[in-house]
Amino acid sequence: MNRLRDAPLQRTASVRVANRVRRQANTPSFLRSFDLSRANSLILDYAILDGPFMSARGIEMSTSGEISSPGRKTPFGPLPLSLPRTVSPNLLQLVVSDYVPNALMYHGHLIGLFNTRIDTATPQLGPVMRTTCDVGSGTLFCVGDLFPTLRDLFPNRGVIFSFSTIKAPAVVVRQPERGGIRFQMLGLIEVAMTGMNNEAPIGSMEIHIEASMKMRMSSKNVRGKVNLETIRLVTRSPQTLVQDELDDAGFLSREILQRMVNDILKQGIPIPVHPLFRLQKPKLSLADRSMVLETNFQLNQNIIRQLISEKLA
């Protein structure tokens, strides 16, 4: 058994509840419309792939860092990795393949991690999810302004957008001079109308997104922020979702869609470092198909005590 990976982390019920409340309080209200509980089934593997060895850098080792879902393996693998030639003055130098975020997105796609629904009850966006603007509520813009055909066919109705990914989103990491981090996503938006206590589907459209991404570090996650460069909406229901209107909507709704994508990514990509290590002010740079993390760290005393007590028991 790999004690570093499999050692149990004993936590009291009160601590778990307090942490859950704290996480919910820190979650933006818009993001609470996403069912992030699906991510609980994903597994991050810290398994050591090769035996550690000594070098001029110190101790070197390779770990898996694979994110997977129960019973499923990732059907692709990482490109070969190597540490930078320059020896870092920090205690820890870590090269993370872009395989890690792509594995997360692949399995996230399979379990519906990115699926979401936006309707009149969605925080912040709810007031605009109508075919006819409610001037009395102070709303000066609504979905009907983007899609006049929907406004004419279904006046004074609430609008529902149900988003799902058609295939797994993809991230490609390059050096900044070669384009930096590129992000692609292909999704499906199913549109329905509300009224008279029922919901009626009226059509669907594809959404194609290409974007650049900037990354920032925390002690546990790499968080991305997307700048949408291309947004293309393609109708699957031309009688209700007119392509000319979708072309205009893709341009006009860029800010809303960019906010949606960034809220999805705000939870971050976990850094494949065992909880034994607590990172201190990590710095991130980009290489070819990988990210280089340099940081100092402290050892997690709670885990060390657990390992020692388990060995002595």
Tab-separated table of C-alpha atoms in Angstrom:
chain	number	residue	atom	x	y	z
A	1	MET	CA	0.000	0.000	0.000
A	2	ASN	CA	1.213	3.476	-0.811
A	3	ARG	CA	0.902	5.095	2.621
A	4	LEU	CA	1.329	8.604	1.248
A	5	ARG	CA	-1.613	8.131	-1.066
A	6	ASP	CA	-3.886	5.865	0.935
A	7	ALA	CA	-3.391	7.146	4.474
A	8	PRO	CA	-6.823	7.964	5.953
A	9	LEU	CA	-7.491	11.579	6.855
A	10	GLN	CA	-9.461	11.609	10.114
A	11	ARG	CA	-11.809	14.590	10.357
A	12	THR	CA	-14.642	15.239	12.783
A	13	ALA	CA	-18.205	15.776	11.563
A	14	SER	CA	-18.200	19.350	12.845
A	15	VAL	CA	-15.088	20.182	10.813
A	16	ARG	CA	-16.620	18.677	7.670
A	17	VAL	CA	-19.826	20.672	8.124
A	18	ALA	CA	-17.926	23.887	8.830
A	19	ASN	CA	-15.793	23.449	5.728
A	20	ARG	CA	-18.845	22.725	3.586
A	21	VAL	CA	-20.597	25.876	4.839
A	22	ARG	CA	-17.434	27.912	4.254
A	23	ARG	CA	-17.082	26.613	0.690
A	24	GLN	CA	-20.719	27.399	-0.069
A	25	ALA	CA	-20.399	30.907	1.337
A	26	ASN	CA	-17.354	31.545	-0.843
A	27	THR	CA	-19.052	30.248	-4.005
A	28	PRO	CA	-20.387	32.946	-6.359
A	29	SER	CA	-24.182	32.932	-6.479
A	30	PHE	CA	-24.230	32.247	-10.217
A	31	LEU	CA	-21.979	29.200	-9.809
A	32	ARG	CA	-24.401	27.670	-7.304
A	33	SER	CA	-26.699	26.906	-10.242
A	34	PHE	CA	-24.160	24.268	-11.340
A	35	ASP	CA	-24.376	20.798	-9.798
A	36	LEU	CA	-20.754	20.549	-8.665
A	37	SER	CA	-21.550	17.486	-6.542
A	38	ARG	CA	-20.925	15.420	-9.691
A	39	ALA	CA	-17.212	16.131	-9.240
A	40	ASN	CA	-17.244	14.116	-6.005
A	41	SER	CA	-17.023	10.907	-8.043
A	42	LEU	CA	-13.778	11.915	-9.774
A	43	ILE	CA	-10.524	10.393	-8.544
A	44	LEU	CA	-7.074	12.013	-8.549
A	45	ASP	CA	-4.320	9.383	-8.605
A	46	TYR	CA	-1.043	10.306	-6.876
A	47	ALA	CA	0.608	6.935	-7.573
A	48	ILE	CA	4.405	7.011	-7.929
A	49	LEU	CA	5.341	5.764	-11.409
A	50	ASP	CA	9.115	5.391	-11.013
A	51	GLY	CA	11.362	4.913	-8.026
A	52	PRO	CA	12.728	8.173	-6.557
A	53	PHE	CA	16.406	8.881	-7.268
A	54	MET	CA	19.018	11.445	-6.277
A	55	SER	CA	20.335	14.028	-8.740
A	56	ALA	CA	21.961	17.458	-8.692
A	57	ARG	CA	18.475	18.855	-8.110
A	58	GLY	CA	17.810	16.725	-5.050
A	59	ILE	CA	15.241	13.928	-5.066
A	60	GLU	CA	13.387	13.343	-8.341
A	61	MET	CA	10.260	11.250	-8.846
A	62	SER	CA	7.393	10.813	-11.292
A	63	THR	CA	3.758	10.514	-10.243
A	64	SER	CA	0.599	9.752	-12.159
A	65	GLY	CA	-1.634	12.800	-11.677
A	66	GLU	CA	-4.446	11.079	-13.598
A	67	ILE	CA	-8.000	12.238	-12.995
A	68	SER	CA	-10.563	9.542	-13.714
A	69	SER	CA	-14.098	8.452	-12.957
A	70	PRO	CA	-14.998	5.099	-11.342
A	71	GLY	CA	-14.686	2.203	-13.759
A	72	ARG	CA	-13.310	4.350	-16.591
A	73	LYS	CA	-9.777	4.943	-17.770
A	74	THR	CA	-8.590	7.928	-19.759
A	75	PRO	CA	-8.203	6.824	-23.413
A	76	PHE	CA	-5.197	9.081	-24.024
A	77	GLY	CA	-1.951	9.756	-22.216
A	78	PRO	CA	0.563	12.546	-21.637
A	79	LEU	CA	3.493	13.426	-23.837
A	80	PRO	CA	6.949	12.705	-22.347
A	81	LEU	CA	7.923	15.193	-19.638
A	82	SER	CA	11.241	16.426	-18.300
A	83	LEU	CA	12.303	18.989	-15.742
A	84	PRO	CA	13.704	22.316	-17.016
A	85	ARG	CA	17.456	22.444	-17.483
A	86	THR	CA	17.762	25.277	-14.988
A	87	VAL	CA	17.926	24.058	-11.402
A	88	SER	CA	15.325	25.868	-9.321
A	89	PRO	CA	16.347	27.474	-5.988
A	90	ASN	CA	12.957	26.457	-4.557
A	91	LEU	CA	12.349	23.327	-2.535
A	92	LEU	CA	9.911	21.917	-5.088
A	93	GLN	CA	9.892	22.046	-8.872
A	94	LEU	CA	6.938	20.319	-10.492
A	95	VAL	CA	6.134	19.806	-14.173
A	96	VAL	CA	2.420	19.187	-14.781
A	97	SER	CA	1.355	17.896	-18.188
A	98	ASP	CA	-1.675	19.426	-19.885
A	99	TYR	CA	-2.873	15.831	-19.725
A	100	VAL	CA	-4.106	16.618	-16.190
A	101	PRO	CA	-6.697	19.293	-17.148
A	102	ASN	CA	-7.634	17.340	-20.271
A	103	ALA	CA	-8.230	14.189	-18.233
A	104	LEU	CA	-10.391	16.259	-15.878
A	105	MET	CA	-12.403	17.643	-18.775
A	106	TYR	CA	-12.744	14.254	-20.458
A	107	HIS	CA	-14.183	12.579	-17.379
A	108	GLY	CA	-16.089	15.727	-16.443
A	109	HIS	CA	-17.757	15.503	-19.848
A	110	LEU	CA	-18.666	11.841	-19.265
A	111	ILE	CA	-20.325	12.504	-15.903
A	112	GLY	CA	-22.007	15.747	-16.987
A	113	LEU	CA	-19.851	17.969	-14.782
A	114	PHE	CA	-20.268	20.947	-17.104
A	115	ASN	CA	-24.000	20.537	-17.661
A	116	THR	CA	-26.067	23.414	-16.386
A	117	ARG	CA	-29.447	25.054	-16.686
A	118	ILE	CA	-30.109	28.774	-16.844
A	119	ASP	CA	-33.659	30.024	-16.392
A	120	THR	CA	-35.627	32.851	-14.803
A	121	ALA	CA	-34.622	31.645	-11.325
A	122	THR	CA	-30.866	31.686	-12.006
A	123	PRO	CA	-29.082	34.272	-9.827
A	124	GLN	CA	-27.841	37.339	-11.712
A	125	LEU	CA	-28.936	36.053	-15.138
A	126	GLY	CA	-32.569	35.209	-14.317
A	127	PRO	CA	-34.105	38.622	-15.134
A	128	VAL	CA	-32.847	38.504	-18.740
A	129	MET	CA	-34.198	34.987	-19.409
A	130	ARG	CA	-37.458	36.183	-20.937
A	131	THR	CA	-38.725	36.681	-24.470
A	132	THR	CA	-40.294	40.039	-23.546
A	133	CYS	CA	-38.459	42.485	-21.307
A	134	ASP	CA	-40.164	43.347	-18.032
A	135	VAL	CA	-39.722	47.117	-17.978
A	136	GLY	CA	-41.421	47.345	-14.598
A	137	SER	CA	-38.601	45.329	-12.996
A	138	GLY	CA	-35.959	47.624	-14.455
A	139	THR	CA	-34.691	45.022	-16.940
A	140	LEU	CA	-33.730	46.806	-20.150
A	141	PHE	CA	-32.350	43.751	-21.959
A	142	CYS	CA	-33.625	40.202	-22.340
A	143	VAL	CA	-33.162	37.095	-24.481
A	144	GLY	CA	-35.968	38.241	-26.766
A	145	ASP	CA	-33.752	41.119	-27.898
A	146	LEU	CA	-31.184	38.600	-29.140
A	147	PHE	CA	-33.761	36.278	-30.716
A	148	PRO	CA	-36.630	38.339	-32.211
A	149	THR	CA	-38.210	35.216	-33.719
A	150	LEU	CA	-38.609	33.694	-30.248
A	151	ARG	CA	-40.075	36.963	-29.004
A	152	ASP	CA	-42.647	36.977	-31.810
A	153	LEU	CA	-43.532	33.271	-31.554
A	154	PHE	CA	-43.559	33.063	-27.744
A	155	PRO	CA	-44.263	36.517	-26.244
A	156	ASN	CA	-44.091	37.056	-22.480
A	157	ARG	CA	-42.545	33.672	-21.767
A	158	GLY	CA	-39.646	32.569	-19.639
A	159	VAL	CA	-36.668	31.023	-21.421
A	160	ILE	CA	-34.615	28.002	-20.350
A	161	PHE	CA	-31.123	27.276	-21.671
A	162	SER	CA	-29.879	23.764	-20.824
A	163	PHE	CA	-26.192	23.424	-21.628
A	164	SER	CA	-24.216	20.205	-22.069
A	165	THR	CA	-20.914	19.370	-23.721
A	166	ILE	CA	-21.057	17.469	-27.018
A	167	LYS	CA	-17.472	16.344	-26.576
A	168	ALA	CA	-14.849	16.922	-23.931
A	169	PRO	CA	-13.367	20.433	-23.830
A	170	ALA	CA	-9.657	20.573	-24.619
A	171	VAL	CA	-6.698	22.587	-23.358
A	172	VAL	CA	-3.351	22.831	-25.168
A	173	VAL	CA	-0.420	24.439	-23.356
A	174	ARG	CA	2.431	26.086	-25.238
A	175	GLN	CA	5.091	28.622	-24.359
A	176	PRO	CA	3.713	32.196	-24.314
A	177	GLU	CA	5.491	33.080	-27.566
A	178	ARG	CA	3.770	30.099	-29.237
A	179	GLY	CA	0.288	31.070	-28.160
A	180	GLY	CA	0.202	30.205	-24.468
A	181	ILE	CA	-2.823	28.234	-23.328
A	182	ARG	CA	-5.578	27.536	-25.848
A	183	PHE	CA	-9.052	26.302	-24.924
A	184	GLN	CA	-11.724	24.733	-27.151
A	185	MET	CA	-15.251	23.668	-26.305
A	186	LEU	CA	-18.187	22.330	-28.308
A	187	GLY	CA	-21.505	22.342	-26.503
A	188	LEU	CA	-25.229	21.985	-27.039
A	189	ILE	CA	-27.806	24.474	-25.766
A	190	GLU	CA	-31.343	23.121	-25.654
A	191	VAL	CA	-33.949	25.881	-25.492
A	192	ALA	CA	-37.339	25.595	-23.809
A	193	MET	CA	-40.148	27.993	-22.908
A	194	THR	CA	-41.967	28.254	-19.604
A	195	GLY	CA	-45.555	29.263	-19.059
A	196	MET	CA	-48.839	27.867	-17.757
A	197	ASN	CA	-46.922	25.723	-15.232
A	198	ASN	CA	-45.138	23.680	-17.877
A	199	GLU	CA	-41.969	23.642	-19.950
A	200	ALA	CA	-41.962	23.134	-23.708
A	201	PRO	CA	-38.792	22.449	-25.740
A	202	ILE	CA	-38.654	24.591	-28.865
A	203	GLY	CA	-35.221	23.898	-30.371
A	204	SER	CA	-31.490	23.608	-29.854
A	205	MET	CA	-28.220	25.080	-31.062
A	206	GLU	CA	-24.556	24.188	-30.959
A	207	ILE	CA	-22.031	26.522	-29.401
A	208	HIS	CA	-18.424	26.495	-30.630
A	209	ILE	CA	-15.883	28.303	-28.465
A	210	GLU	CA	-12.193	28.987	-29.013
A	211	ALA	CA	-10.343	30.985	-26.410
A	212	SER	CA	-7.042	31.869	-24.853
A	213	MET	CA	-6.558	31.246	-21.180
A	214	LYS	CA	-4.486	32.710	-18.384
A	215	MET	CA	-3.689	30.683	-15.301
A	216	ARG	CA	-3.124	31.674	-11.706
A	217	MET	CA	-2.024	29.608	-8.768
A	218	SER	CA	-3.277	28.890	-5.309
A	219	SER	CA	-1.811	26.411	-2.854
A	220	LYS	CA	-4.156	23.654	-4.072
A	221	ASN	CA	-5.453	24.566	-7.527
A	222	VAL	CA	-4.596	26.065	-10.868
A	223	ARG	CA	-7.427	28.399	-11.849
A	224	GLY	CA	-8.086	29.511	-15.389
A	225	LYS	CA	-9.556	32.704	-16.806
A	226	VAL	CA	-10.739	32.575	-20.387
A	227	ASN	CA	-10.748	35.315	-23.003
A	228	LEU	CA	-13.266	34.266	-25.637
A	229	GLU	CA	-11.920	34.908	-29.121
A	230	THR	CA	-14.418	32.958	-31.224
A	231	ILE	CA	-18.048	32.211	-30.372
A	232	ARG	CA	-20.159	30.556	-33.023
A	233	LEU	CA	-23.762	29.491	-32.556
A	234	VAL	CA	-25.117	26.966	-35.073
A	235	THR	CA	-28.830	26.250	-35.181
A	236	ARG	CA	-30.287	22.764	-35.105
A	237	SER	CA	-33.818	24.178	-35.263
A	238	PRO	CA	-33.866	26.818	-38.020
A	239	GLN	CA	-37.613	27.468	-37.792
A	240	THR	CA	-37.358	28.816	-34.242
A	241	LEU	CA	-33.643	29.579	-33.844
A	242	VAL	CA	-32.803	31.524	-36.988
A	243	GLN	CA	-29.139	31.351	-38.010
A	244	ASP	CA	-28.865	35.073	-38.820
A	245	GLU	CA	-30.085	35.870	-35.318
A	246	LEU	CA	-27.635	33.374	-33.819
A	247	ASP	CA	-24.784	35.056	-35.695
A	248	ASP	CA	-25.702	38.384	-34.112
A	249	ALA	CA	-26.303	36.796	-30.709
A	250	GLY	CA	-22.866	35.169	-30.677
A	251	PHE	CA	-21.306	38.604	-30.928
A	252	LEU	CA	-23.664	40.395	-28.545
A	253	SER	CA	-23.685	37.702	-25.854
A	254	ARG	CA	-19.908	37.313	-25.677
A	255	GLU	CA	-19.655	38.845	-22.211
A	256	ILE	CA	-22.408	36.630	-20.777
A	257	LEU	CA	-20.908	33.476	-22.269
A	258	GLN	CA	-17.422	34.424	-21.126
A	259	ARG	CA	-18.739	34.801	-17.614
A	260	MET	CA	-20.423	31.392	-17.820
A	261	VAL	CA	-17.213	29.664	-18.905
A	262	ASN	CA	-15.099	31.447	-16.292
A	263	ASP	CA	-17.527	30.526	-13.528
A	264	ILE	CA	-17.265	26.889	-14.624
A	265	LEU	CA	-13.462	27.067	-14.504
A	266	LYS	CA	-13.297	29.076	-11.282
A	267	GLN	CA	-13.265	25.928	-9.141
A	268	GLY	CA	-9.830	25.192	-10.562
A	269	ILE	CA	-7.784	22.186	-11.619
A	270	PRO	CA	-6.279	20.319	-8.667
A	271	ILE	CA	-2.494	20.280	-8.479
A	272	PRO	CA	-1.386	16.616	-8.363
A	273	VAL	CA	0.648	17.040	-5.183
A	274	HIS	CA	-0.051	14.840	-2.185
A	275	PRO	CA	-1.694	16.596	0.805
A	276	LEU	CA	1.484	15.834	2.774
A	277	PHE	CA	2.914	18.973	1.141
A	278	ARG	CA	1.553	22.465	1.782
A	279	LEU	CA	2.687	24.755	-1.006
A	280	GLN	CA	3.854	28.292	-0.258
A	281	LYS	CA	3.404	31.047	-2.855
A	282	PRO	CA	3.731	28.794	-5.910
A	283	LYS	CA	4.771	30.334	-9.230
A	284	LEU	CA	3.651	29.059	-12.615
A	285	SER	CA	5.316	29.210	-16.033
A	286	LEU	CA	4.447	27.560	-19.349
A	287	ALA	CA	6.402	25.001	-21.363
A	288	ASP	CA	5.513	22.849	-24.364
A	289	ARG	CA	2.378	20.874	-23.392
A	290	SER	CA	3.076	21.385	-19.704
A	291	MET	CA	3.054	23.863	-16.842
A	292	VAL	CA	6.059	24.330	-14.557
A	293	LEU	CA	5.369	25.009	-10.900
A	294	GLU	CA	8.081	26.240	-8.550
A	295	THR	CA	7.476	26.700	-4.850
A	296	ASN	CA	8.642	26.140	-1.333
A	297	PHE	CA	6.533	23.978	0.949
A	298	GLN	CA	5.826	22.857	4.476
A	299	LEU	CA	5.008	19.317	5.520
A	300	ASN	CA	1.504	18.639	6.785
A	301	GLN	CA	2.100	17.799	10.429
A	302	ASN	CA	-1.322	16.175	10.855
A	303	ILE	CA	-0.606	13.596	8.153
A	304	ILE	CA	2.886	12.940	9.528
A	305	ARG	CA	1.396	12.250	12.963
A	306	GLN	CA	-1.142	9.881	11.403
A	307	LEU	CA	1.572	8.007	9.515
A	308	ILE	CA	3.741	7.708	12.622
A	309	SER	CA	0.882	6.576	14.856
A	310	GLU	CA	-0.260	4.044	12.234
A	311	LYS	CA	3.243	2.602	11.983
A	312	LEU	CA	3.644	2.360	15.754
A	313	ALA	CA	0.202	0.808	16.292
